[in-house]
Amino acid sequence: MIDILRADITTLRVDAIVNAANSALAGGGGVDGAIHAAAGPELAAELRRHHGCATGSAVLTRGYRLPARFVIHAVGPVWRGGDQGEAALLASAYETSFRLARDEGSIRTIAFSAISTGVYGFPKPAAAEIALGAMMAHEEEFERIVACLFDDASATLYRETLARLRA
Ligand code: AR6
């Protein structure tokens, strides 16, 4: 089941949430900043042991003070006009996140932020297609997959895109 929610991802009671991180895994603004603030300083301490993460990949940590037990820190691409492999890198960030979640073994419910669509500038309609395409491909492996959007316009865009992809 794919659910589209307008919510602050740090409040969701799911097994894992997927963060929009940077390749230094250094924390930052946006959803990353909100997740670090809610999880507490232990999250940054665990991330320091990873020495970064390539664009298009992801790492899994515990959730500490979050309601979610795990955080998957996915690194999406910065949008540079679309001819720098951005679409494939964004798809890879989703695929790696799903693989880490499946390999962990106990994750049945997972919520994704809209990776790369904030300060990284990925056009939202194209990002929605990539995100929802990946979610549909993995739908049977999880009890619940949440697409978590932070504003009403994005939630509407995702609902319309999902309806189109399912048609
Ligand atoms: N819950 C859910 N979604 C949120 C929240 C929240 N609390 N806050 C923001 N969003 P961004 P990026 C949405 O900029 O583009 C950071 O500094 C927001 O509306 O957080 O991948 C990192 O450290 C947007 O649609 O991530 C990186 O350096 C989406 O989250 C860089 O930004 C992603 O926006 C990553 O940029």
CSV table of C-alpha atoms and ligand atoms in Angstrom, one decimal:
chain,number,residue,atom,x,y,z
A,1,MET,CA,0.0,0.0,0.0
A,2,ILE,CA,1.3,3.5,-0.9
A,3,ASP,CA,0.0,6.4,1.3
A,4,ILE,CA,0.5,10.0,0.4
A,5,LEU,CA,0.6,12.2,3.5
A,6,ARG,CA,1.2,15.9,4.2
A,7,ALA,CA,3.1,15.7,7.4
A,8,ASP,CA,6.3,16.5,9.2
A,9,ILE,CA,8.2,13.2,8.7
A,10,THR,CA,9.8,13.4,12.2
A,11,THR,CA,6.3,12.7,13.7
A,12,LEU,CA,5.6,9.5,11.8
A,13,ARG,CA,5.3,6.2,13.7
A,14,VAL,CA,6.8,4.0,11.0
A,15,ASP,CA,9.7,1.5,11.2
A,16,ALA,CA,12.0,3.7,9.1
A,17,ILE,CA,12.0,7.2,7.7
A,18,VAL,CA,14.1,8.2,4.7
A,19,ASN,CA,16.1,11.5,5.0
A,20,ALA,CA,17.3,13.8,2.2
A,21,ALA,CA,20.9,14.0,3.3
A,22,ASN,CA,24.1,15.4,1.8
A,23,SER,CA,27.2,13.3,0.8
A,24,ALA,CA,29.1,14.5,3.8
A,25,LEU,CA,26.3,13.1,6.1
A,26,ALA,CA,27.0,16.2,8.0
A,27,GLY,CA,23.4,17.3,8.7
A,28,GLY,CA,22.0,20.5,7.3
A,29,GLY,CA,18.7,22.4,6.8
A,30,GLY,CA,15.4,21.2,5.5
A,31,VAL,CA,14.2,17.8,6.4
A,32,ASP,CA,17.7,16.7,7.4
A,33,GLY,CA,17.9,19.5,10.0
A,34,ALA,CA,14.4,18.5,11.3
A,35,ILE,CA,15.4,14.9,11.6
A,36,HIS,CA,18.7,15.6,13.4
A,37,ALA,CA,16.9,18.0,15.8
A,38,ALA,CA,14.3,15.4,16.7
A,39,ALA,CA,16.6,12.4,16.9
A,40,GLY,CA,19.2,14.1,19.1
A,41,PRO,CA,23.0,14.3,18.9
A,42,GLU,CA,23.5,10.5,18.9
A,43,LEU,CA,22.4,10.5,15.3
A,44,ALA,CA,25.3,12.7,14.1
A,45,ALA,CA,27.7,10.6,16.2
A,46,GLU,CA,26.6,7.4,14.4
A,47,LEU,CA,26.8,9.1,11.0
A,48,ARG,CA,30.4,10.3,11.6
A,49,ARG,CA,31.4,6.6,11.6
A,50,HIS,CA,30.4,6.3,7.9
A,51,HIS,CA,32.8,8.9,6.4
A,52,GLY,CA,30.2,10.1,3.9
A,53,CYS,CA,28.0,8.6,1.3
A,54,ALA,CA,28.0,8.8,-2.5
A,55,THR,CA,25.3,10.6,-4.4
A,56,GLY,CA,22.6,8.1,-5.4
A,57,SER,CA,23.4,5.9,-2.4
A,58,ALA,CA,22.2,5.7,1.3
A,59,VAL,CA,23.1,4.6,4.8
A,60,LEU,CA,21.0,3.3,7.6
A,61,THR,CA,21.2,4.4,11.2
A,62,ARG,CA,19.1,4.0,14.4
A,63,GLY,CA,16.3,6.6,15.0
A,64,TYR,CA,17.3,7.5,18.6
A,65,ARG,CA,14.6,9.9,20.0
A,66,LEU,CA,12.4,9.7,16.8
A,67,PRO,CA,9.3,7.5,16.8
A,68,ALA,CA,10.8,5.7,13.9
A,69,ARG,CA,13.3,3.0,14.8
A,70,PHE,CA,15.6,3.6,11.8
A,71,VAL,CA,16.6,6.5,9.6
A,72,ILE,CA,17.8,5.8,6.0
A,73,HIS,CA,19.9,8.8,4.9
A,74,ALA,CA,19.6,9.0,1.1
A,75,VAL,CA,21.8,11.3,-0.9
A,76,GLY,CA,20.0,12.7,-3.9
A,77,PRO,CA,21.6,14.7,-6.7
A,78,VAL,CA,21.8,18.5,-7.0
A,79,TRP,CA,19.8,19.5,-10.1
A,80,ARG,CA,22.1,20.8,-12.7
A,81,GLY,CA,19.8,21.1,-15.7
A,82,GLY,CA,19.0,17.4,-16.2
A,83,ASP,CA,21.8,16.2,-18.4
A,84,GLN,CA,24.2,15.2,-15.5
A,85,GLY,CA,22.5,11.9,-14.7
A,86,GLU,CA,20.2,13.5,-12.2
A,87,ALA,CA,17.2,11.2,-12.9
A,88,ALA,CA,19.2,8.0,-12.6
A,89,LEU,CA,20.9,9.2,-9.4
A,90,LEU,CA,17.6,10.1,-7.8
A,91,ALA,CA,16.2,6.6,-8.8
A,92,SER,CA,19.3,5.0,-7.3
A,93,ALA,CA,18.8,6.9,-4.0
A,94,TYR,CA,15.3,5.4,-3.8
A,95,GLU,CA,16.5,1.9,-4.9
A,96,THR,CA,19.3,1.9,-2.4
A,97,SER,CA,17.0,3.0,0.4
A,98,PHE,CA,14.6,0.1,-0.4
A,99,ARG,CA,17.4,-2.4,-0.5
A,100,LEU,CA,18.7,-1.2,2.9
A,101,ALA,CA,15.2,-1.4,4.4
A,102,ARG,CA,14.6,-4.9,3.0
A,103,ASP,CA,18.1,-6.2,4.1
A,104,GLU,CA,17.5,-4.9,7.7
A,105,GLY,CA,14.9,-7.6,8.0
A,106,SER,CA,12.3,-6.0,10.4
A,107,ILE,CA,11.2,-2.9,8.5
A,108,ARG,CA,7.6,-3.3,7.4
A,109,THR,CA,6.6,0.4,7.2
A,110,ILE,CA,8.7,3.1,5.6
A,111,ALA,CA,8.2,6.8,4.9
A,112,PHE,CA,10.1,8.8,2.3
A,113,SER,CA,10.8,12.5,2.2
A,114,ALA,CA,10.8,14.1,-1.3
A,115,ILE,CA,14.5,13.7,-1.8
A,116,SER,CA,16.3,16.5,-3.8
A,117,THR,CA,13.2,18.6,-4.3
A,118,GLY,CA,14.1,21.3,-1.8
A,119,VAL,CA,17.5,23.2,-1.9
A,120,TYR,CA,18.8,20.6,-4.4
A,121,GLY,CA,16.2,22.0,-6.9
A,122,PHE,CA,15.1,18.8,-8.6
A,123,PRO,CA,11.8,19.6,-10.5
A,124,LYS,CA,9.0,18.3,-8.5
A,125,PRO,CA,6.8,16.6,-11.2
A,126,ALA,CA,9.8,14.6,-12.5
A,127,ALA,CA,10.9,13.8,-8.9
A,128,ALA,CA,7.4,12.6,-8.1
A,129,GLU,CA,7.4,10.2,-11.0
A,130,ILE,CA,10.7,8.7,-10.0
A,131,ALA,CA,9.7,8.4,-6.3
A,132,LEU,CA,6.3,6.9,-7.0
A,133,GLY,CA,7.7,4.6,-9.7
A,134,ALA,CA,10.2,3.2,-7.2
A,135,MET,CA,7.5,2.8,-4.5
A,136,MET,CA,5.2,0.9,-6.9
A,137,ALA,CA,8.1,-1.4,-7.8
A,138,HIS,CA,8.6,-2.3,-4.1
A,139,GLU,CA,4.9,-2.1,-3.0
A,140,GLU,CA,4.5,-5.8,-2.4
A,141,GLU,CA,7.7,-6.0,-0.2
A,142,PHE,CA,6.3,-3.7,2.6
A,143,GLU,CA,3.1,-3.4,4.6
A,144,ARG,CA,3.0,0.4,4.0
A,145,ILE,CA,5.1,2.8,2.0
A,146,VAL,CA,4.4,6.5,2.8
A,147,ALA,CA,5.3,9.4,0.5
A,148,CYS,CA,5.6,12.2,3.1
A,149,LEU,CA,5.2,15.7,1.6
A,150,PHE,CA,5.6,18.9,3.6
A,151,ASP,CA,3.1,21.1,1.7
A,152,ASP,CA,-0.4,20.7,0.2
A,153,ALA,CA,0.7,21.5,-3.4
A,154,SER,CA,3.3,18.6,-3.3
A,155,ALA,CA,0.8,16.2,-1.8
A,156,THR,CA,-1.7,17.1,-4.6
A,157,LEU,CA,1.0,16.6,-7.2
A,158,TYR,CA,1.9,13.2,-5.8
A,159,ARG,CA,-1.8,12.1,-5.7
A,160,GLU,CA,-2.3,13.1,-9.3
A,161,THR,CA,1.0,11.5,-10.4
A,162,LEU,CA,0.1,8.2,-8.6
A,163,ALA,CA,-3.3,8.1,-10.2
A,164,ARG,CA,-1.7,8.6,-13.6
A,165,LEU,CA,0.9,5.9,-13.1
A,166,ARG,CA,-1.7,3.5,-11.9
A,167,ALA,CA,-4.1,4.2,-14.9
B,1,AR6,N1,9.1,16.6,6.9
B,1,AR6,C1,8.9,16.2,5.6
B,1,AR6,N2,9.4,16.9,4.5
B,1,AR6,C2,10.1,18.0,4.8
B,1,AR6,C3,10.4,18.5,6.1
B,1,AR6,C4,9.9,17.7,7.2
B,1,AR6,N3,10.1,18.1,8.5
B,1,AR6,N4,11.1,19.6,6.0
B,1,AR6,C5,11.3,19.8,4.6
B,1,AR6,N5,10.7,18.9,3.9
B,1,AR6,P1,15.4,19.4,1.4
B,1,AR6,P2,17.2,18.3,-0.7
B,1,AR6,C6,10.6,18.7,2.5
B,1,AR6,O1,15.9,20.8,1.1
B,1,AR6,O2,16.5,19.1,-1.7
B,1,AR6,C7,19.8,19.7,3.5
B,1,AR6,O3,20.5,20.8,4.0
B,1,AR6,C8,10.8,19.9,1.6
B,1,AR6,O4,9.6,20.6,1.4
B,1,AR6,O5,15.3,19.1,2.9
B,1,AR6,O6,17.4,16.8,-0.9
B,1,AR6,C9,20.7,18.5,3.5
B,1,AR6,O7,21.6,18.5,4.5
B,1,AR6,C10,11.3,19.3,0.3
B,1,AR6,O8,10.3,19.0,-0.6
B,1,AR6,O9,16.4,18.3,0.8
B,1,AR6,C11,21.3,18.6,2.1
B,1,AR6,O10,22.5,19.4,2.2
B,1,AR6,C12,12.0,18.0,0.7
B,1,AR6,O11,11.7,17.9,2.1
B,1,AR6,C13,20.3,19.3,1.3
B,1,AR6,O12,19.5,20.0,2.2
B,1,AR6,C14,13.5,18.0,0.5
B,1,AR6,O13,14.0,19.2,0.7
B,1,AR6,C15,19.5,18.2,0.6
B,1,AR6,O14,18.6,18.9,-0.3
